[in-house]
PDB file of C-alpha atoms and ligand atoms in Angstrom:
ATOM      1  CA  MET U   1     -10.567  -0.690 -16.262  1.00 66.00           C
ATOM      2  CA  ALA U   2      -6.840  -1.135 -16.954  1.00 85.00           C
ATOM      3  CA  ARG U   3      -4.462   0.855 -14.811  1.00 94.00           C
ATOM      4  CA  SER U   4      -0.803   1.245 -15.215  1.00 97.00           C
ATOM      5  CA  GLY U   5       2.025   2.455 -12.996  1.00 98.00           C
ATOM      6  CA  GLY U   6       5.678   2.180 -12.089  1.00 98.00           C
ATOM      7  CA  CYS U   7       8.470   3.369  -9.899  1.00 98.00           C
ATOM      8  CA  LEU U   8      10.141   6.767 -10.073  1.00 98.00           C
ATOM      9  CA  CYS U   9      13.016   5.692 -12.354  1.00 98.00           C
ATOM     10  CA  GLY U  10      10.820   3.631 -14.639  1.00 98.00           C
ATOM     11  CA  LYS U  11      12.774   0.292 -14.325  1.00 98.00           C
ATOM     12  CA  VAL U  12       9.697  -1.374 -12.643  1.00 98.00           C
ATOM     13  CA  ARG U  13       6.363  -1.109 -14.449  1.00 98.00           C
ATOM     14  CA  TYR U  14       3.004  -2.734 -13.873  1.00 98.00           C
ATOM     15  CA  GLU U  15      -0.460  -3.061 -15.281  1.00 98.00           C
ATOM     16  CA  ALA U  16      -3.545  -3.864 -13.303  1.00 96.00           C
ATOM     17  CA  ASN U  17      -6.384  -5.547 -15.172  1.00 93.00           C
ATOM     18  CA  ALA U  18      -9.076  -5.171 -12.605  1.00 94.00           C
ATOM     19  CA  ASP U  19     -10.546  -2.654 -10.255  1.00 95.00           C
ATOM     20  CA  PRO U  20      -9.100  -2.755  -6.708  1.00 96.00           C
ATOM     21  CA  LEU U  21     -10.966  -4.911  -4.276  1.00 96.00           C
ATOM     22  CA  MET U  22     -10.297  -2.433  -1.443  1.00 96.00           C
ATOM     23  CA  THR U  23      -8.574   0.906  -0.985  1.00 97.00           C
ATOM     24  CA  GLY U  24      -7.344   2.409   2.291  1.00 97.00           C
ATOM     25  CA  VAL U  25      -4.866   4.656   3.886  1.00 98.00           C
ATOM     26  CA  CYS U  26      -2.453   3.086   6.463  1.00 96.00           C
ATOM     27  CA  HIS U  27      -0.911   5.351   9.079  1.00 97.00           C
ATOM     28  CA  CYS U  28       1.178   2.764  10.897  1.00 95.00           C
ATOM     29  CA  LYS U  29       4.739   3.705  11.790  1.00 95.00           C
ATOM     30  CA  ASN U  30       6.332   1.137   9.575  1.00 95.00           C
ATOM     31  CA  CYS U  31       4.456   2.541   6.495  1.00 95.00           C
ATOM     32  CA  GLN U  32       5.589   6.096   7.431  1.00 97.00           C
ATOM     33  CA  LYS U  33       9.208   4.807   7.739  1.00 95.00           C
ATOM     34  CA  GLN U  34       9.149   2.856   4.462  1.00 94.00           C
ATOM     35  CA  ALA U  35       7.483   5.559   2.434  1.00 93.00           C
ATOM     36  CA  GLY U  36       9.270   8.378   4.198  1.00 95.00           C
ATOM     37  CA  THR U  37       5.912  10.188   4.368  1.00 96.00           C
ATOM     38  CA  ALA U  38       2.947  10.453   6.694  1.00 98.00           C
ATOM     39  CA  PHE U  39       0.999   7.341   5.500  1.00 97.00           C
ATOM     40  CA  SER U  40       0.672   4.735   2.721  1.00 97.00           C
ATOM     41  CA  THR U  41      -2.154   4.891   0.261  1.00 97.00           C
ATOM     42  CA  LEU U  42      -3.098   1.311  -0.689  1.00 97.00           C
ATOM     43  CA  ALA U  43      -5.204  -0.536  -3.228  1.00 97.00           C
ATOM     44  CA  ALA U  44      -5.691  -4.256  -2.859  1.00 97.00           C
ATOM     45  CA  PHE U  45      -5.510  -6.472  -5.968  1.00 97.00           C
ATOM     46  CA  GLN U  46      -5.401 -10.067  -6.572  1.00 97.00           C
ATOM     47  CA  LYS U  47      -1.810 -10.701  -7.583  1.00 97.00           C
ATOM     48  CA  ALA U  48      -3.175 -12.523 -10.685  1.00 96.00           C
ATOM     49  CA  ASP U  49      -4.601  -9.204 -11.885  1.00 97.00           C
ATOM     50  CA  LEU U  50      -1.234  -7.477 -11.727  1.00 97.00           C
ATOM     51  CA  ALA U  51       1.529  -7.785 -14.336  1.00 97.00           C
ATOM     52  CA  PHE U  52       4.966  -6.511 -13.264  1.00 98.00           C
ATOM     53  CA  SER U  53       7.970  -5.948 -15.489  1.00 98.00           C
ATOM     54  CA  GLY U  54      11.408  -5.120 -14.165  1.00 98.00           C
ATOM     55  CA  GLU U  55      13.115  -6.366 -11.030  1.00 97.00           C
ATOM     56  CA  LEU U  56      11.615  -5.783  -7.600  1.00 98.00           C
ATOM     57  CA  SER U  57      13.627  -5.766  -4.401  1.00 98.00           C
ATOM     58  CA  LEU U  58      12.171  -7.237  -1.263  1.00 98.00           C
ATOM     59  CA  TYR U  59      12.359  -6.185   2.389  1.00 97.00           C
ATOM     60  CA  GLU U  60      10.794  -8.633   4.860  1.00 96.00           C
ATOM     61  CA  ASP U  61       9.393  -6.449   7.554  1.00 94.00           C
ATOM     62  CA  SER U  62       9.006  -8.670  10.623  1.00 91.00           C
ATOM     63  CA  ASP U  63       9.070  -5.871  13.275  1.00 86.00           C
ATOM     64  CA  THR U  64       5.405  -5.097  13.090  1.00 84.00           C
ATOM     65  CA  ASP U  65       2.821  -4.420  15.779  1.00 80.00           C
ATOM     66  CA  THR U  66       0.674  -7.474  14.809  1.00 79.00           C
ATOM     67  CA  GLY U  67       3.683  -9.728  14.680  1.00 81.00           C
ATOM     68  CA  ASN U  68       2.835 -10.650  11.020  1.00 85.00           C
ATOM     69  CA  THR U  69       5.692 -10.324   8.521  1.00 91.00           C
ATOM     70  CA  VAL U  70       4.929  -7.831   5.774  1.00 94.00           C
ATOM     71  CA  LYS U  71       6.876  -8.327   2.495  1.00 97.00           C
ATOM     72  CA  ARG U  72       7.517  -4.888   1.109  1.00 97.00           C
ATOM     73  CA  PHE U  73       8.533  -4.859  -2.567  1.00 98.00           C
ATOM     74  CA  PHE U  74      10.300  -1.877  -3.910  1.00 98.00           C
ATOM     75  CA  CYS U  75      12.558  -0.670  -6.804  1.00 98.00           C
ATOM     76  CA  GLY U  76      16.200  -1.361  -5.827  1.00 98.00           C
ATOM     77  CA  THR U  77      17.376   1.445  -8.096  1.00 98.00           C
ATOM     78  CA  CYS U  78      15.231   4.447  -7.087  1.00 98.00           C
ATOM     79  CA  GLY U  79      13.660   3.082  -3.851  1.00 97.00           C
ATOM     80  CA  SER U  80      10.000   3.556  -4.786  1.00 98.00           C
ATOM     81  CA  PRO U  81       7.700   1.266  -2.767  1.00 98.00           C
ATOM     82  CA  LEU U  82       5.452  -0.690  -5.111  1.00 98.00           C
ATOM     83  CA  TYR U  83       3.462  -3.074  -3.034  1.00 98.00           C
ATOM     84  CA  SER U  84       3.136  -5.061   0.196  1.00 97.00           C
ATOM     85  CA  GLU U  85       2.147  -8.538   0.821  1.00 96.00           C
ATOM     86  CA  ILE U  86       0.801  -9.918   4.154  1.00 92.00           C
ATOM     87  CA  SER U  87       1.762 -13.463   5.065  1.00 89.00           C
ATOM     88  CA  ALA U  88      -1.862 -14.391   5.860  1.00 88.00           C
ATOM     89  CA  GLN U  89      -2.958 -13.280   2.338  1.00 92.00           C
ATOM     90  CA  PRO U  90      -0.192 -14.357  -0.078  1.00 94.00           C
ATOM     91  CA  GLU U  91      -2.550 -14.066  -3.051  1.00 97.00           C
ATOM     92  CA  MET U  92      -3.082 -10.363  -2.490  1.00 97.00           C
ATOM     93  CA  ALA U  93      -0.898  -7.361  -3.300  1.00 98.00           C
ATOM     94  CA  TYR U  94      -1.446  -4.050  -1.598  1.00 97.00           C
ATOM     95  CA  LEU U  95      -0.325  -1.626  -4.160  1.00 98.00           C
ATOM     96  CA  LYS U  96       1.092   1.710  -3.136  1.00 98.00           C
ATOM     97  CA  THR U  97      -1.164   3.960  -5.206  1.00 97.00           C
ATOM     98  CA  GLY U  98       1.186   6.862  -5.463  1.00 97.00           C
ATOM     99  CA  THR U  99       2.956   4.735  -8.138  1.00 98.00           C
ATOM    100  CA  LEU U 100      -0.122   4.702 -10.411  1.00 97.00           C
ATOM    101  CA  ASP U 101       0.175   6.799 -13.543  1.00 98.00           C
ATOM    102  CA  ASP U 102      -3.198   8.280 -12.975  1.00 96.00           C
ATOM    103  CA  THR U 103      -4.255   8.665  -9.393  1.00 95.00           C
ATOM    104  CA  ASP U 104      -7.499  10.600 -10.141  1.00 94.00           C
ATOM    105  CA  ASP U 105      -9.935   7.920  -9.228  1.00 90.00           C
ATOM    106  CA  PHE U 106      -8.347   6.905  -5.924  1.00 93.00           C
ATOM    107  CA  VAL U 107     -10.705   7.254  -3.069  1.00 95.00           C
ATOM    108  CA  ALA U 108      -9.873   5.828   0.407  1.00 96.00           C
ATOM    109  CA  MET U 109     -12.607   3.462   1.729  1.00 97.00           C
ATOM    110  CA  PHE U 110     -11.051   3.637   5.254  1.00 97.00           C
ATOM    111  CA  HIS U 111      -8.105   4.614   7.390  1.00 98.00           C
ATOM    112  CA  CYS U 112      -6.281   2.141   9.461  1.00 97.00           C
ATOM    113  CA  TRP U 113      -3.710   2.464  12.297  1.00 97.00           C
ATOM    114  CA  SER U 114      -5.115   5.925  13.070  1.00 97.00           C
ATOM    115  CA  SER U 115      -3.584   5.458  16.535  1.00 97.00           C
ATOM    116  CA  ALA U 116      -0.193   6.031  14.975  1.00 97.00           C
ATOM    117  CA  LYS U 117      -1.114   8.793  12.637  1.00 97.00           C
ATOM    118  CA  GLN U 118       0.877  11.999  12.587  1.00 98.00           C
ATOM    119  CA  GLY U 119      -0.687  14.829  14.591  1.00 97.00           C
ATOM    120  CA  TRP U 120      -1.091  17.306  11.686  1.00 98.00           C
ATOM    121  CA  VAL U 121      -3.076  14.836   9.535  1.00 97.00           C
ATOM    122  CA  GLU U 122      -6.837  15.493   9.799  1.00 97.00           C
ATOM    123  CA  LEU U 123      -9.126  12.604   8.766  1.00 97.00           C
ATOM    124  CA  ASN U 124     -12.407  13.122   6.945  1.00 96.00           C
ATOM    125  CA  PRO U 125     -15.046  12.186   9.500  1.00 96.00           C
ATOM    126  CA  ASP U 126     -17.118  10.605   6.759  1.00 96.00           C
ATOM    127  CA  VAL U 127     -14.456   7.936   6.114  1.00 97.00           C
ATOM    128  CA  PRO U 128     -14.213   5.088   8.646  1.00 97.00           C
ATOM    129  CA  ALA U 129     -11.071   5.082  10.658  1.00 98.00           C
ATOM    130  CA  PHE U 130      -9.690   2.093  12.710  1.00 97.00           C
ATOM    131  CA  GLU U 131      -7.189   2.417  15.499  1.00 97.00           C
ATOM    132  CA  GLN U 132      -5.446  -0.787  14.183  1.00 94.00           C
ATOM    133  CA  ASN U 133      -6.147  -3.140  11.336  1.00 90.00           C
ATOM    134  CA  PRO U 134      -9.616  -3.037   9.928  1.00 87.00           C
ATOM    135  CA  PRO U 135     -11.863  -5.738  11.337  1.00 82.00           C
ATOM    136  CA  GLY U 136     -12.193  -8.990   9.223  1.00 68.00           C
TER     137      GLY U 136
HETATM  138 ZN1   ZN K   1      12.856   2.618  -9.966  1.00 86.00          ZN
HETATM  139 ZN1   ZN K   2       1.044   0.319   7.473  1.00 86.00          ZN
END
């Protein structure tokens, strides 16, 4: 199923020509800071399945709990975070699903970094939650 999305101002647009390989919610402090919210909602795609138009800005986030640098791509005009890339998986893009035009079919397969989650956030006990990164 083709999906489309983009940043708040519309300068960056994308199309995804595959279903996500994985979906999750990340509660780590860095995601909270970058998004300015309580967590990131993510969908993993092969980069080859994503087509971007417009210019992305990049913040290389090296101050992470795992020590891995996370490349955080965003719109330099309006600031919307679009996707993250982990150095160990350069072929993957972790799309920020709030930027999808249609978010109706997003369902989180798991939560990660629940150890850092904000106190008011209640997790569904039927969805696996990992204190740090998911295993594997
Ligand atoms: Zn924008
Ligand atoms: Zn995170």
